[in-house]
Every structure is written in C-alpha cells, then in structure tokens.
Amino acid sequence: MLPRTDPFDLPSVSHEITVVLQKGSRLEGRLQFEGTARIDGEFKGEIFTPDILLLGDDAQVSGQIEADVVVISGKFTGDIFATHRVEIQAPAVVKGTIKTAVLQVEEGAVFDGQTKMLGPLPALRQERHSDLGESLKP
C-alpha cells in the first residue's frame, strides 16, 4: 500500500483551515473559500476553492467540487474538477466523474465512475474554461 500523501506538502497551499463542517452538521448550498476546508458532516451543493478540500471519514457530500486538491476519505457523489490532484483514501466511497491531472485511489477505497486525466496546468486551465463555456450555452 502506498503511503498517504500529506496535502500540506504542497508549497502553494495555505496551511490554515478556514472552513470546518463538523460531524453532525448539515449544510446545503454554495460554498466558496480560500485556504483549506475540512468537512466531516453532510453537505449538498457546490464547493469552489483555489486551494484544498478535505472530506473526512464521516463526510457525506453530494454535488459539484472545483478545487486545486481534493482528499476524500468519506462518501462523495457527484462531479469533481481538481487542477492538481484527487486522492481517494480508505474507507472512502466515491461515485461520479473526476477530472484531474493526478488521481490516487488507495487500497480499500471505492471509486465507481468516470475519470478524465488532464495534462499540465496551462492545459487544465483551458479545459476548465472550455467546460464552463459549454455549460453556459443555451
């Protein structure tokens, strides 16, 4: 088994956790932030950050995520766009679509869905803008 990657090893990422949704909490809507967020509760909706999103073992999240790095060890259903990487760590269960440059699925974690591996960062930014353009068309 590969060792878990510490998301704080990234030099460009803030180490400060700016958002916490604890176990037993429920939130629905749109969450937009800078820094690092940790979710251990329930969230339904859209999450946007240029930084890190951590979904803990007790997290139950559904919707859309756009982030630099997404680390999941809970349950997620929906679409993920991560410019840097997505890590799915045991005991995670992830169902949906993932677009990222690097995808790591740990032994014991479950990923049921589709993935599109994207190229270097400039290509990722272009891909993201073209995807957004398509979604804005009538």
Coordinates of N, CA and C in Angstrom, one line a residue, residues 11-119:
P11 N 3.7 23.4 -1.6 CA 4.2 24.7 -1.2 C 3.2 25.8 -1.5
S12 N 2.3 25.7 -2.4 CA 1.4 26.8 -2.8 C 0.2 26.8 -1.9
V13 N 0.0 25.9 -1.0 CA -1.3 25.8 -0.3 C -1.2 26.3 1.1
S14 N -2.2 27.1 1.5 CA -2.2 27.6 2.8 C -2.4 26.5 3.8
H15 N -1.8 26.6 5.0 CA -1.9 25.5 6.0 C -3.1 25.8 6.9
E16 N -3.7 27.0 6.8 CA -4.7 27.4 7.7 C -6.1 26.8 7.2
I17 N -6.8 26.1 8.2 CA -8.1 25.6 7.8 C -9.1 26.7 8.1
T18 N -9.7 27.2 7.0 CA -10.6 28.3 7.0 C -12.0 27.9 7.2
V19 N -12.4 26.7 6.8 CA -13.8 26.2 6.9 C -13.8 24.9 7.5
V20 N -14.7 24.7 8.5 CA -14.9 23.4 9.2 C -16.4 23.1 9.2
L21 N -16.8 22.0 8.7 CA -18.1 21.5 8.9 C -18.0 20.2 9.7
Q22 N -18.4 20.2 10.9 CA -18.1 19.1 11.8 C -19.2 18.0 11.7
K23 N -18.8 16.8 12.1 CA -19.8 15.7 12.2 C -21.0 16.1 12.9
G24 N -22.2 15.7 12.3 CA -23.5 16.1 12.9 C -24.0 17.4 12.3
S25 N -23.2 18.1 11.5 CA -23.7 19.4 10.9 C -24.2 19.1 9.5
R26 N -25.2 19.9 9.0 CA -25.7 19.7 7.7 C -25.7 21.1 7.0
L27 N -25.3 21.1 5.8 CA -25.3 22.4 5.0 C -25.7 22.1 3.6
E28 N -26.5 23.0 3.0 CA -26.9 22.9 1.6 C -26.7 24.2 0.9
G29 N -26.1 24.2 -0.3 CA -26.0 25.5 -1.0 C -24.6 25.5 -1.7
R30 N -24.1 26.7 -1.7 CA -22.8 27.0 -2.4 C -21.8 27.5 -1.4
L31 N -20.6 26.8 -1.4 CA -19.5 27.1 -0.5 C -18.3 27.5 -1.3
Q32 N -17.9 28.8 -1.1 CA -16.7 29.3 -1.8 C -15.8 29.9 -0.8
F33 N -14.5 29.5 -0.9 CA -13.5 29.9 0.1 C -12.1 29.8 -0.5
E34 N -11.2 30.5 0.3 CA -9.7 30.3 0.0 C -9.1 29.7 1.3
G35 N -8.1 29.0 1.1 CA -7.5 28.2 2.2 C -7.9 26.8 2.1
T36 N -8.0 26.2 3.3 CA -8.3 24.7 3.4 C -9.6 24.5 4.1
A37 N -10.4 23.6 3.6 CA -11.7 23.3 4.3 C -11.7 21.8 4.6
R38 N -12.2 21.5 5.8 CA -12.4 20.1 6.2 C -13.9 19.9 6.5
I39 N -14.4 18.9 5.8 CA -15.9 18.6 6.0 C -15.9 17.2 6.6
D40 N -16.6 17.1 7.8 CA -16.9 15.8 8.4 C -18.4 15.6 8.6
G41 N -19.2 16.6 8.2 CA -20.6 16.5 8.2 C -21.2 16.2 6.9
E42 N -22.5 16.7 6.7 CA -23.2 16.5 5.5 C -23.2 17.8 4.7
F43 N -23.0 17.7 3.4 CA -23.0 18.9 2.5 C -23.6 18.5 1.2
K44 N -24.6 19.3 0.7 CA -25.2 19.1 -0.6 C -25.1 20.4 -1.4
G45 N -24.5 20.4 -2.5 CA -24.4 21.6 -3.3 C -23.1 21.8 -4.1
E46 N -22.6 23.0 -4.2 CA -21.4 23.3 -4.9 C -20.3 23.8 -4.0
I47 N -19.1 23.4 -4.3 CA -17.9 23.8 -3.5 C -16.9 24.3 -4.5
F48 N -16.4 25.6 -4.3 CA -15.4 26.2 -5.1 C -14.2 26.7 -4.3
T49 N -13.0 26.3 -4.6 CA -11.8 26.8 -3.9 C -10.6 26.7 -4.8
P50 N -9.7 27.7 -4.7 CA -8.4 27.5 -5.5 C -7.4 26.7 -4.6
D51 N -7.9 26.2 -3.5 CA -6.9 25.5 -2.6 C -7.4 24.1 -2.3
I52 N -7.4 23.7 -1.0 CA -7.6 22.3 -0.6 C -8.9 22.0 0.0
L53 N -9.5 20.9 -0.4 CA -10.8 20.4 0.3 C -10.5 19.0 0.8
L54 N -10.8 18.9 2.1 CA -10.6 17.6 2.8 C -11.9 17.1 3.2
L55 N -12.3 15.9 2.8 CA -13.5 15.2 3.2 C -13.2 14.1 4.1
G56 N -13.5 14.2 5.4 CA -13.1 13.3 6.4 C -13.9 12.0 6.4
D57 N -13.6 11.0 7.2 CA -14.2 9.7 7.2 C -15.7 9.8 7.4
D58 N -16.2 10.7 8.1 CA -17.7 10.8 8.4 C -18.4 11.7 7.4
A59 N -17.7 12.3 6.4 CA -18.3 13.2 5.5 C -19.3 12.5 4.6
Q60 N -20.4 13.2 4.3 CA -21.3 12.7 3.3 C -21.6 13.9 2.4
V61 N -21.0 14.0 1.2 CA -21.1 15.1 0.4 C -21.6 14.7 -1.0
S62 N -22.5 15.6 -1.5 CA -23.0 15.3 -2.9 C -23.1 16.7 -3.6
G63 N -22.8 16.6 -4.9 CA -22.8 17.9 -5.7 C -21.6 18.0 -6.6
Q64 N -21.1 19.2 -6.7 CA -20.0 19.6 -7.6 C -18.9 20.2 -6.8
I65 N -17.6 19.8 -7.1 CA -16.5 20.3 -6.4 C -15.5 20.8 -7.5
E66 N -15.0 22.1 -7.3 CA -13.9 22.6 -8.1 C -12.8 23.1 -7.1
A67 N -11.6 22.5 -7.2 CA -10.6 22.8 -6.2 C -9.2 22.5 -6.8
D68 N -8.2 22.9 -6.1 CA -6.8 22.5 -6.5 C -6.5 21.1 -6.1
V69 N -6.8 20.8 -4.9 CA -6.5 19.4 -4.3 C -7.8 19.0 -3.6
V70 N -8.2 17.7 -3.8 CA -9.3 17.2 -3.1 C -8.9 15.8 -2.5
V71 N -9.0 15.7 -1.2 CA -8.7 14.5 -0.5 C -9.9 13.9 0.2
I72 N -10.3 12.7 -0.2 CA -11.6 12.2 0.3 C -11.3 10.9 1.1
S73 N -11.9 10.8 2.3 CA -11.9 9.5 3.0 C -13.3 9.2 3.4
G74 N -14.3 10.0 3.1 CA -15.7 9.8 3.4 C -16.5 9.4 2.2
K75 N -17.7 9.8 2.1 CA -18.6 9.5 1.0 C -18.9 10.7 0.1
F76 N -18.7 10.5 -1.2 CA -19.0 11.6 -2.1 C -19.7 11.1 -3.4
T77 N -20.7 11.9 -3.8 CA -21.4 11.6 -5.1 C -21.5 12.8 -5.9
G78 N -21.0 12.8 -7.1 CA -21.1 14.0 -8.0 C -19.9 14.1 -8.9
D79 N -19.6 15.4 -9.2 CA -18.5 15.7 -10.1 C -17.4 16.5 -9.4
I80 N -16.2 16.1 -9.7 CA -15.0 16.8 -9.2 C -14.1 17.3 -10.3
F81 N -13.7 18.5 -10.2 CA -12.7 19.1 -11.1 C -11.6 19.6 -10.2
A82 N -10.4 18.9 -10.3 CA -9.3 19.3 -9.4 C -8.1 19.6 -10.3
T83 N -7.5 20.8 -10.2 CA -6.4 21.2 -11.1 C -5.1 20.5 -10.8
H84 N -4.9 20.1 -9.5 CA -3.7 19.4 -9.1 C -3.9 17.9 -9.0
R85 N -4.7 17.5 -8.0 CA -4.9 16.1 -7.8 C -6.1 15.8 -6.9
V86 N -6.5 14.5 -7.0 CA -7.6 14.0 -6.2 C -7.0 12.7 -5.6
E87 N -7.2 12.6 -4.2 CA -6.8 11.4 -3.5 C -8.1 10.8 -2.9
I88 N -8.3 9.5 -3.1 CA -9.4 8.8 -2.5 C -8.8 7.8 -1.6
Q89 N -9.0 8.0 -0.3 CA -8.3 7.2 0.8 C -9.4 6.3 1.4
A90 N -8.9 5.1 1.8 CA -9.8 4.2 2.5 C -10.3 4.9 3.8
P91 N -11.5 4.8 4.2 CA -12.6 3.9 3.6 C -13.5 4.6 2.7
A92 N -13.1 5.6 1.9 CA -13.9 6.4 1.0 C -14.7 5.6 0.0
V93 N -15.9 6.1 -0.3 CA -16.8 5.6 -1.4 C -17.1 6.8 -2.2
V94 N -16.6 6.8 -3.5 CA -16.8 8.0 -4.4 C -17.5 7.5 -5.6
K95 N -18.6 8.2 -6.0 CA -19.4 7.8 -7.2 C -19.6 9.1 -8.0
G96 N -19.2 9.0 -9.3 CA -19.3 10.2 -10.1 C -18.2 10.4 -11.1
T97 N -18.0 11.6 -11.5 CA -17.0 11.9 -12.5 C -15.9 12.8 -11.9
I98 N -14.6 12.4 -12.3 CA -13.5 13.1 -11.8 C -12.6 13.6 -13.0
K99 N -12.3 14.9 -13.0 CA -11.3 15.4 -14.0 C -10.2 16.0 -13.2
T100 N -9.0 15.5 -13.4 CA -7.8 16.0 -12.7 C -6.5 15.6 -13.4
A101 N -5.4 16.1 -12.9 CA -4.1 15.8 -13.5 C -3.6 14.5 -12.9
V102 N -3.9 14.3 -11.6 CA -3.3 13.2 -10.8 C -4.5 12.6 -10.0
L103 N -4.7 11.3 -10.1 CA -5.7 10.6 -9.3 C -5.0 9.4 -8.6
Q104 N -5.2 9.4 -7.3 CA -4.7 8.4 -6.4 C -5.8 7.7 -5.7
V105 N -6.0 6.4 -5.9 CA -7.0 5.6 -5.2 C -6.3 4.6 -4.3
E106 N -6.5 4.8 -3.0 CA -5.8 3.9 -2.0 C -6.6 2.6 -1.9
E107 N -5.8 1.5 -1.7 CA -6.4 0.2 -1.5 C -7.4 0.3 -0.3
G108 N -8.6 -0.3 -0.6 CA -9.7 -0.3 0.4 C -10.7 0.8 0.1
A109 N -10.3 1.8 -0.7 CA -11.3 2.9 -1.1 C -12.0 2.4 -2.4
V110 N -13.2 3.0 -2.6 CA -14.0 2.6 -3.7 C -14.3 3.8 -4.6
F111 N -14.0 3.7 -5.9 CA -14.3 4.7 -6.9 C -15.1 4.0 -8.0
D112 N -16.4 4.5 -8.1 CA -17.3 4.0 -9.1 C -17.7 5.2 -10.0
G113 N -17.1 5.3 -11.2 CA -17.5 6.4 -12.0 C -16.5 6.5 -13.2
Q114 N -16.5 7.7 -13.7 CA -15.6 8.0 -14.9 C -14.5 9.0 -14.5
T115 N -13.4 8.9 -15.1 CA -12.3 9.9 -14.9 C -11.8 10.3 -16.2
K116 N -11.3 11.6 -16.2 CA -10.6 12.1 -17.4 C -9.3 12.7 -16.8
M117 N -8.2 12.1 -17.3 CA -6.9 12.6 -16.8 C -6.5 13.8 -17.7
L118 N -6.2 14.9 -17.0 CA -5.9 16.1 -17.8 C -4.4 16.4 -17.7
G119 N -3.9 17.2 -18.7 CA -2.5 17.4 -18.8 C -2.0 18.5 -17.9

